[in-house]
Structure formats: C-alpha cells, structure tokens
mmCIF file of C-alpha atoms and ligand atoms in Angstrom:
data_model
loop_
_atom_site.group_PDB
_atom_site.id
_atom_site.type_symbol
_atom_site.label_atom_id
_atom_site.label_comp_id
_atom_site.label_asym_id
_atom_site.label_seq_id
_atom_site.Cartn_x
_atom_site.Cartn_y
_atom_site.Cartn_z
ATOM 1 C CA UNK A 1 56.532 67.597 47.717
ATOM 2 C CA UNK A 2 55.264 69.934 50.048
ATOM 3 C CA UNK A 3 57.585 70.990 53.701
ATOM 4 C CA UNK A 4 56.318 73.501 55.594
ATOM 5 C CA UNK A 5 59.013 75.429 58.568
ATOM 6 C CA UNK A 6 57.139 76.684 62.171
ATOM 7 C CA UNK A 7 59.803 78.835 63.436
ATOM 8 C CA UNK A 8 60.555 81.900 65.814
ATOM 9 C CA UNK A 9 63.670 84.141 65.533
ATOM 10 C CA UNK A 10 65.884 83.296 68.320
ATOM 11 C CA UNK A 11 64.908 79.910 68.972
ATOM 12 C CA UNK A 12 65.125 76.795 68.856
ATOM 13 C CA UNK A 13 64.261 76.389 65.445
ATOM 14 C CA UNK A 14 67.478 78.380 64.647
ATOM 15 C CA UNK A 15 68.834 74.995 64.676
ATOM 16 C CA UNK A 16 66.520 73.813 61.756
ATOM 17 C CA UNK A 17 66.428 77.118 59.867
ATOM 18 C CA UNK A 18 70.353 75.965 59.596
ATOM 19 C CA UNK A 19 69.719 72.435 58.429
ATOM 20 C CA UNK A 20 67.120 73.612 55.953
ATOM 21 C CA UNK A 21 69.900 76.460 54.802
ATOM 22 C CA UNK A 22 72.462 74.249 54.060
ATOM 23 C CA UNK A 23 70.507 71.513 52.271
ATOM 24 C CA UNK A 24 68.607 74.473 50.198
ATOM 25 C CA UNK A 25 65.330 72.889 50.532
ATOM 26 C CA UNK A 26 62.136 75.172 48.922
ATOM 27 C CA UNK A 27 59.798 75.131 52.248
ATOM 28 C CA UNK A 28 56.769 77.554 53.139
ATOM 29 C CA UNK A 29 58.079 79.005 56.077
ATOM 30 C CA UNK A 30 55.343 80.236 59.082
ATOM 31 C CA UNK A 31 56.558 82.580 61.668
ATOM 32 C CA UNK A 32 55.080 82.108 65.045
ATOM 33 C CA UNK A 33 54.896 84.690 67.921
ATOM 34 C CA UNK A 34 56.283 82.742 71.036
ATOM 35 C CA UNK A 35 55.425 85.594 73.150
ATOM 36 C CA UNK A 36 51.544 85.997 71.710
ATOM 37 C CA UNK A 37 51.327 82.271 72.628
ATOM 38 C CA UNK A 38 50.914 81.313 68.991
ATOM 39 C CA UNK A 39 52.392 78.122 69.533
ATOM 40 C CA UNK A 40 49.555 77.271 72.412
ATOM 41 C CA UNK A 41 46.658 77.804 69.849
ATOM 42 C CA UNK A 42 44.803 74.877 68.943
ATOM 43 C CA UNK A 43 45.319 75.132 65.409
ATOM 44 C CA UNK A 44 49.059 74.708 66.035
ATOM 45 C CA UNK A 45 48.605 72.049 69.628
ATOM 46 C CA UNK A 46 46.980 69.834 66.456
ATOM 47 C CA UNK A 47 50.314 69.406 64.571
ATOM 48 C CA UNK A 48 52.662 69.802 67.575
ATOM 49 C CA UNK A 49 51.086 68.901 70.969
ATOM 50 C CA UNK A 50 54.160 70.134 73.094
ATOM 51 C CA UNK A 51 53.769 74.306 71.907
ATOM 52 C CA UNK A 52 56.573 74.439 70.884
ATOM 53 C CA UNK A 53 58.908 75.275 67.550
ATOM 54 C CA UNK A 54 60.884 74.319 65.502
ATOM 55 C CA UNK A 55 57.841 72.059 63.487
ATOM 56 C CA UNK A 56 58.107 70.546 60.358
ATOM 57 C CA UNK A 57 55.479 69.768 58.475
ATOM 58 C CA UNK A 58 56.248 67.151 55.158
ATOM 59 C CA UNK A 59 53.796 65.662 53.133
ATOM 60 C CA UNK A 60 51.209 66.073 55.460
ATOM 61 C CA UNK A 61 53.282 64.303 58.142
ATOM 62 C CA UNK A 62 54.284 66.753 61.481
ATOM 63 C CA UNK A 63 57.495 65.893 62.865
ATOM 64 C CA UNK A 64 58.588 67.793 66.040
ATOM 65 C CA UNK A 65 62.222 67.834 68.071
ATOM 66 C CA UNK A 66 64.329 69.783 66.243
ATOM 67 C CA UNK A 67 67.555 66.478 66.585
ATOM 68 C CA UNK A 68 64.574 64.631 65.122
ATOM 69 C CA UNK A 69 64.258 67.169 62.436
ATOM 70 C CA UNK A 70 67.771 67.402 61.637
ATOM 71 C CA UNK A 71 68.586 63.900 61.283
ATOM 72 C CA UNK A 72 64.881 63.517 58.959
ATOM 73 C CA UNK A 73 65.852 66.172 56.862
ATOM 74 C CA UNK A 74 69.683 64.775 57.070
ATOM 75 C CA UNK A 75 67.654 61.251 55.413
ATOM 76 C CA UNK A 76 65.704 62.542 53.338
ATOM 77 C CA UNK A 77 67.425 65.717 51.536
ATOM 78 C CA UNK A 78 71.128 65.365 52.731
ATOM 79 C CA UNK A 79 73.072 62.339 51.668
ATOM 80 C CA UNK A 80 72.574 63.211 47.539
ATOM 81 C CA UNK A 81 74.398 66.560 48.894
ATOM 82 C CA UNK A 82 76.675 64.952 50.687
ATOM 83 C CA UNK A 83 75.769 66.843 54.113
ATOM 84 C CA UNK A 84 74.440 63.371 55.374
ATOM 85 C CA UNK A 85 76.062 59.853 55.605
ATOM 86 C CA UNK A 86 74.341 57.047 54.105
ATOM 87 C CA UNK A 87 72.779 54.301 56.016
ATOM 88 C CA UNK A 88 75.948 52.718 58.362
ATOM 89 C CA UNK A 89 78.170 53.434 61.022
ATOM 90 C CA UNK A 90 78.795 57.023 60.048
ATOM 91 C CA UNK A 91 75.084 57.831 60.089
ATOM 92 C CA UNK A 92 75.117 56.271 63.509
ATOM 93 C CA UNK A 93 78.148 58.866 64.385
ATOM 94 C CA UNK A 94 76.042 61.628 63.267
ATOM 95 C CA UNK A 95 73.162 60.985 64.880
ATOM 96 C CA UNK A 96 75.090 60.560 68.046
ATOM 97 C CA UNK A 97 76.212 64.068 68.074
ATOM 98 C CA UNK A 98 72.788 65.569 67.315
ATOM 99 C CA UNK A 99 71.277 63.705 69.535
ATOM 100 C CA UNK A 100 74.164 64.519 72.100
ATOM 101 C CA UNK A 101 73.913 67.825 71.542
ATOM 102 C CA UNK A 102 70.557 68.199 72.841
ATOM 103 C CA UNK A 103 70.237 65.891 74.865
ATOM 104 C CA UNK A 104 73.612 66.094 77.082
ATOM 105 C CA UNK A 105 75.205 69.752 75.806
ATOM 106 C CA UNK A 106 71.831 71.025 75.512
ATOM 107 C CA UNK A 107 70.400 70.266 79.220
ATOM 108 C CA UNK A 108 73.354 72.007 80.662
ATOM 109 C CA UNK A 109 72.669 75.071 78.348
ATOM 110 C CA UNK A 110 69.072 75.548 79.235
ATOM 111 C CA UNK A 111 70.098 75.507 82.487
ATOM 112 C CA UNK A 112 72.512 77.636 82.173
ATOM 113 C CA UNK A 113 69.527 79.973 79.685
ATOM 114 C CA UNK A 114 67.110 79.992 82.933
ATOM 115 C CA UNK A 115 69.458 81.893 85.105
ATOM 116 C CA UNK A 116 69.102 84.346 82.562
ATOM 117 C CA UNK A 117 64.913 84.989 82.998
ATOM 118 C CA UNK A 118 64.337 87.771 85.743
ATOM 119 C CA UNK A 119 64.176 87.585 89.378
ATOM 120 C CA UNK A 120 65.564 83.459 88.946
ATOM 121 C CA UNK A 121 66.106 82.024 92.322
ATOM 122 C CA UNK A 122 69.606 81.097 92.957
ATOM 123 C CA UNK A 123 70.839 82.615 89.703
ATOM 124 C CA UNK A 124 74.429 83.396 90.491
ATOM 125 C CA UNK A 125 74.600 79.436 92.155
ATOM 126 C CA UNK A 126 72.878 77.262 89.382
ATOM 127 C CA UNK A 127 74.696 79.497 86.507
ATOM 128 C CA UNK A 128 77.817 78.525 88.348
ATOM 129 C CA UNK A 129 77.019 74.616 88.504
ATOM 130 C CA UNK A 130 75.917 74.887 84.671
ATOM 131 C CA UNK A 131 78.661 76.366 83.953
ATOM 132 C CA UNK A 132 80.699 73.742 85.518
ATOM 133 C CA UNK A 133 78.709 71.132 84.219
ATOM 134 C CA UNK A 134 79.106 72.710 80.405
ATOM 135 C CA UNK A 135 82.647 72.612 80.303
ATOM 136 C CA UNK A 136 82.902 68.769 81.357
ATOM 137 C CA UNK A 137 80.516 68.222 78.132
ATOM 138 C CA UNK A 138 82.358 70.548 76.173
ATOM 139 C CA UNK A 139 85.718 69.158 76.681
ATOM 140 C CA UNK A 140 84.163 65.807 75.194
ATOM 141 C CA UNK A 141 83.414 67.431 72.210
ATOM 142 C CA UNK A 142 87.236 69.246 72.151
ATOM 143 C CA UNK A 143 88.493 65.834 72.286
ATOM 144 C CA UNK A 144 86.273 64.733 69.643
ATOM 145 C CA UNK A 145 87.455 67.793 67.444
ATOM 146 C CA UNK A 146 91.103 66.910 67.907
ATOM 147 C CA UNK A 147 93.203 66.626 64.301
ATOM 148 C CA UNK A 148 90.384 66.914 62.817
ATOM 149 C CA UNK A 149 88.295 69.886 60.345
ATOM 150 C CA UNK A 150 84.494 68.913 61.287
ATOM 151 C CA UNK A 151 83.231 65.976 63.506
ATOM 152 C CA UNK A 152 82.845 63.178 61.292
ATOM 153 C CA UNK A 153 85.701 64.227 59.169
ATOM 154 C CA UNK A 154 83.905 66.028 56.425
ATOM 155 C CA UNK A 155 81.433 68.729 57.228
ATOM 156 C CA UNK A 156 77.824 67.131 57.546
ATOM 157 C CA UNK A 157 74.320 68.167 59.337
ATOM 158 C CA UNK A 158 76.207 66.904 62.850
ATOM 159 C CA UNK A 159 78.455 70.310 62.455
ATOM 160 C CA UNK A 160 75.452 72.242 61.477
ATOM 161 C CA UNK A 161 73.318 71.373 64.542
ATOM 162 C CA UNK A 162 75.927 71.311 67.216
ATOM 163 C CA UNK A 163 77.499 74.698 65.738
ATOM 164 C CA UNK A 164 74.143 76.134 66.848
ATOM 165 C CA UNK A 165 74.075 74.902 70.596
ATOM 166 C CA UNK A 166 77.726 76.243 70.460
ATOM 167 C CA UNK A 167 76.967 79.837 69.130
ATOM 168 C CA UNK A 168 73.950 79.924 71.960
ATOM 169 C CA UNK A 169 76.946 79.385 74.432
ATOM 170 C CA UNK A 170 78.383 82.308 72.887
ATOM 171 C CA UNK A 171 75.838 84.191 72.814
ATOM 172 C CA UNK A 172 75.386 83.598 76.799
ATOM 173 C CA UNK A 173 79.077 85.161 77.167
ATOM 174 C CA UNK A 174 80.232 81.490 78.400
ATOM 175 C CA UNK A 175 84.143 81.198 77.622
ATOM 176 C CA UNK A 176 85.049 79.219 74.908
ATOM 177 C CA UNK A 177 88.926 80.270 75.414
ATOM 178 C CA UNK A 178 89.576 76.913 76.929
ATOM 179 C CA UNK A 179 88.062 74.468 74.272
ATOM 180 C CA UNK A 180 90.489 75.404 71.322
ATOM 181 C CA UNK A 181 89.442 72.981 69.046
ATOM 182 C CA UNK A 182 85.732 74.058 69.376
ATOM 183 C CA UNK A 183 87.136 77.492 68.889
ATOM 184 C CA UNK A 184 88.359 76.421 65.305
ATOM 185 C CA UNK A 185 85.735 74.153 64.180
ATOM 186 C CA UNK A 186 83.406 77.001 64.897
ATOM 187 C CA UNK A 187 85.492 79.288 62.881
ATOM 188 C CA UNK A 188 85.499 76.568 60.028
ATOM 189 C CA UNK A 189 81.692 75.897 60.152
ATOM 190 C CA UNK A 190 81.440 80.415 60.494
ATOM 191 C CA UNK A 191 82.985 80.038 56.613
ATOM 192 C CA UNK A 192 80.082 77.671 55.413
ATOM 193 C CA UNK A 193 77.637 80.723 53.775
ATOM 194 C CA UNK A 194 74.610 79.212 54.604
ATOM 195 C CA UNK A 195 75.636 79.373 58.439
ATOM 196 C CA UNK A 196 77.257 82.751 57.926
ATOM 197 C CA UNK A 197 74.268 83.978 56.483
ATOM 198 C CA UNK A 198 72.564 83.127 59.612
ATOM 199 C CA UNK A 199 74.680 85.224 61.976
ATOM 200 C CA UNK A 200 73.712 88.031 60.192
ATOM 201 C CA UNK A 201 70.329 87.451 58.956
HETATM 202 N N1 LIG Q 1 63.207 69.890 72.730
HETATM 203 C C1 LIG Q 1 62.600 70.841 71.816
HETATM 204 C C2 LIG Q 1 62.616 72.203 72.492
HETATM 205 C C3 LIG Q 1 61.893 73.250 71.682
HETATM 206 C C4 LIG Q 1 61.627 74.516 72.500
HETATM 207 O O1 LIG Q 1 61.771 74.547 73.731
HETATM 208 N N2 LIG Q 1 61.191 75.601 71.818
HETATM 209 C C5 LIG Q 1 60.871 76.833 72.491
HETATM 210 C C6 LIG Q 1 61.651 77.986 71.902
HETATM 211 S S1 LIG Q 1 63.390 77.829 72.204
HETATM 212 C C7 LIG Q 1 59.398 77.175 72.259
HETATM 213 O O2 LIG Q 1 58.901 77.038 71.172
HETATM 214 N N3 LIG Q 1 58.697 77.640 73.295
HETATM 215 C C8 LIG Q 1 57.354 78.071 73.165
HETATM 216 C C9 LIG Q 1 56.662 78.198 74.480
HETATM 217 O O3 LIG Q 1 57.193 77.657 75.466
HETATM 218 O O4 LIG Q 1 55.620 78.826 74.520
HETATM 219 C C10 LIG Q 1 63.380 70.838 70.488
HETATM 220 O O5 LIG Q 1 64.598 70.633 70.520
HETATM 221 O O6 LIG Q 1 62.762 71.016 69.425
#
C-alpha cells in the first residue's frame, strides 16, 4: 500500500491532515509552497489539475477535494476503526455533513476568508452578508447537535471534517457564543488527541 499527503500548513488540507490523524494511516507526506506556486507546476497540474491541496495520492490513483478525501479515506481505512459507518443510511448521514460542510458552511466561509485579503472591495459589506449568511448555516448544524455528543451519535470522520471548517470560523474571530451546541461539540471533538494535537502542532 502506498498513500502519499500534498499538503500546506494552514490550508485546506488541514482538513485531511485531521482525517489521516485520527485513522493513523503511515503516508509519505509532501509539503508544498502555496505561495512559490508549487501547486501550479506541471509536475503537480499532472496529479491534480485544479493547483490546489489537499491531494492524495493511493496506489497510484490521485484523488483531489478534500470531502472527497475524507469520505475515501473514511471507506477505505475508517469503518475497521470505527471512525466510519459501514455501507447504509449512516454512511449516507456522514457523507451529508462532509459534503455539507464544504459545500454549504464552507461557501459562506470563503466568503467570509476573502474579506480578509488586502485592499478587498466592499470588505466591511460582504463580511457582513457572510456573516449573516454563516449563522443561518450554523444554526442548522446547532440543531443537528442538539442532545446529542457528536453528529451521528458516536464520534466519526463527519466530526473530524466539520470540526475543521468550525475552528477556521474561529480562527476568523466569528462568534460562536450563539451556537451553544457547536460550542460543546467543539470542546468534545478539542479532547480527541489526534485533533488536539493539531491545534498545537
Ligand atoms: N475545494 C477544494 C479547495 C482546495 C483549496 O482551495 N486549496 C487552496 C488552499 S486553502 C490551495 O491549494 N490553493 C493554491 C493556489 O490557489 O495556488 C478542496 O476542498 O479540496
């Protein structure tokens, strides 16, 4: 078995470098330099057309989009760990929420990320909107969170992925204060070591 793990610090592939934490996976890991444009070189365009990390390469196969990634990895390595739900309506839950998360959480947040670059147009406006628009989404997921620990009951790969969309809130000083069951489930999934380990690695 051979996986290999494009990633950057700070990035997108945070998400994966979770995943791949929890399940304990051996993988060659290949840092990139987003800001050298080592992601536009042809030798990476070949296994990831779009530029852009987190890649996994396994087997020989590339497979890019890091809700993709988590739910491959979820297949493949998580269900003998019991991170991932076998083939059935739960694995249909959990792929829901990754895929929600960037998909529907995670357009908001990017928006929200641009206002952030220097000299944005607007700024002050489309953070406002995003904001807005974030704590519809959010309040979807504090329902979902509601009586219970982790979002399909147990904690799986669904936690994992959407805890890192919801620490990149954080981390973009958007309040939290008003989605108290988010507040606790993150504060549940900040106990898990491998995720812990992240925050300070
Ligand atoms: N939809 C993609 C987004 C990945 C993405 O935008 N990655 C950024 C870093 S956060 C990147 O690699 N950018 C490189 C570049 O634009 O040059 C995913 O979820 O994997």
């Amino acid at each position: 078995m051979s996986l290999t793990f494009y990633y950057a610090p700070m990035s997108t592939a945070t998400l994966t470098e979770a995943v791949l934490a929890e399940l304990d996976v051996p993988c060659e890991r290949v840092k990139v330099d987003l800001k050298a444009g080592d992601t536009h070189k042809p030798e990476f365009l070949k296994l990831n057309p779009n530029g852009v990390v987190p890649l996994i390469v396994h087997d020989g196969t590339p497979i890019w989009e890091s809700a993709a990634i988590t739910m491959y990895l979820g297949e493949v390595f998580g269900v003998d760990a019991k991170l991932y739900p076998e083939l059935g309506p739960k694995r249909g839950e959990a792929m829901k929420w990754i895929a929600w998360g960037n998909v529907t959480l995670g357009e908001a947040a990017s928006r929200l990320a641009s206002t952030f670059s220097p000299g944005a147009e607007g700024a002050a406006q489309k953070a406002e909107k995003a904001k807005a628009d974030l704590a519809v989404r959010l309040k979807v997921l504090d329902g979902a969170l509601e009586g219970k620990s982790f979002l399909l009951g147990d904690y799986s790969l669904a936690d994992t992925h959407l805890h890192g969309f919801c620490s990149w809130l954080g981390m973009m000083q958007f309040d939290l204060k008003p989605f108290t069951h988010v507040k606790e489930w993150l504060k549940r999934c900040n106990q898990r070591p491998a995720l812990a380990n992240l925050l300070v690695g």
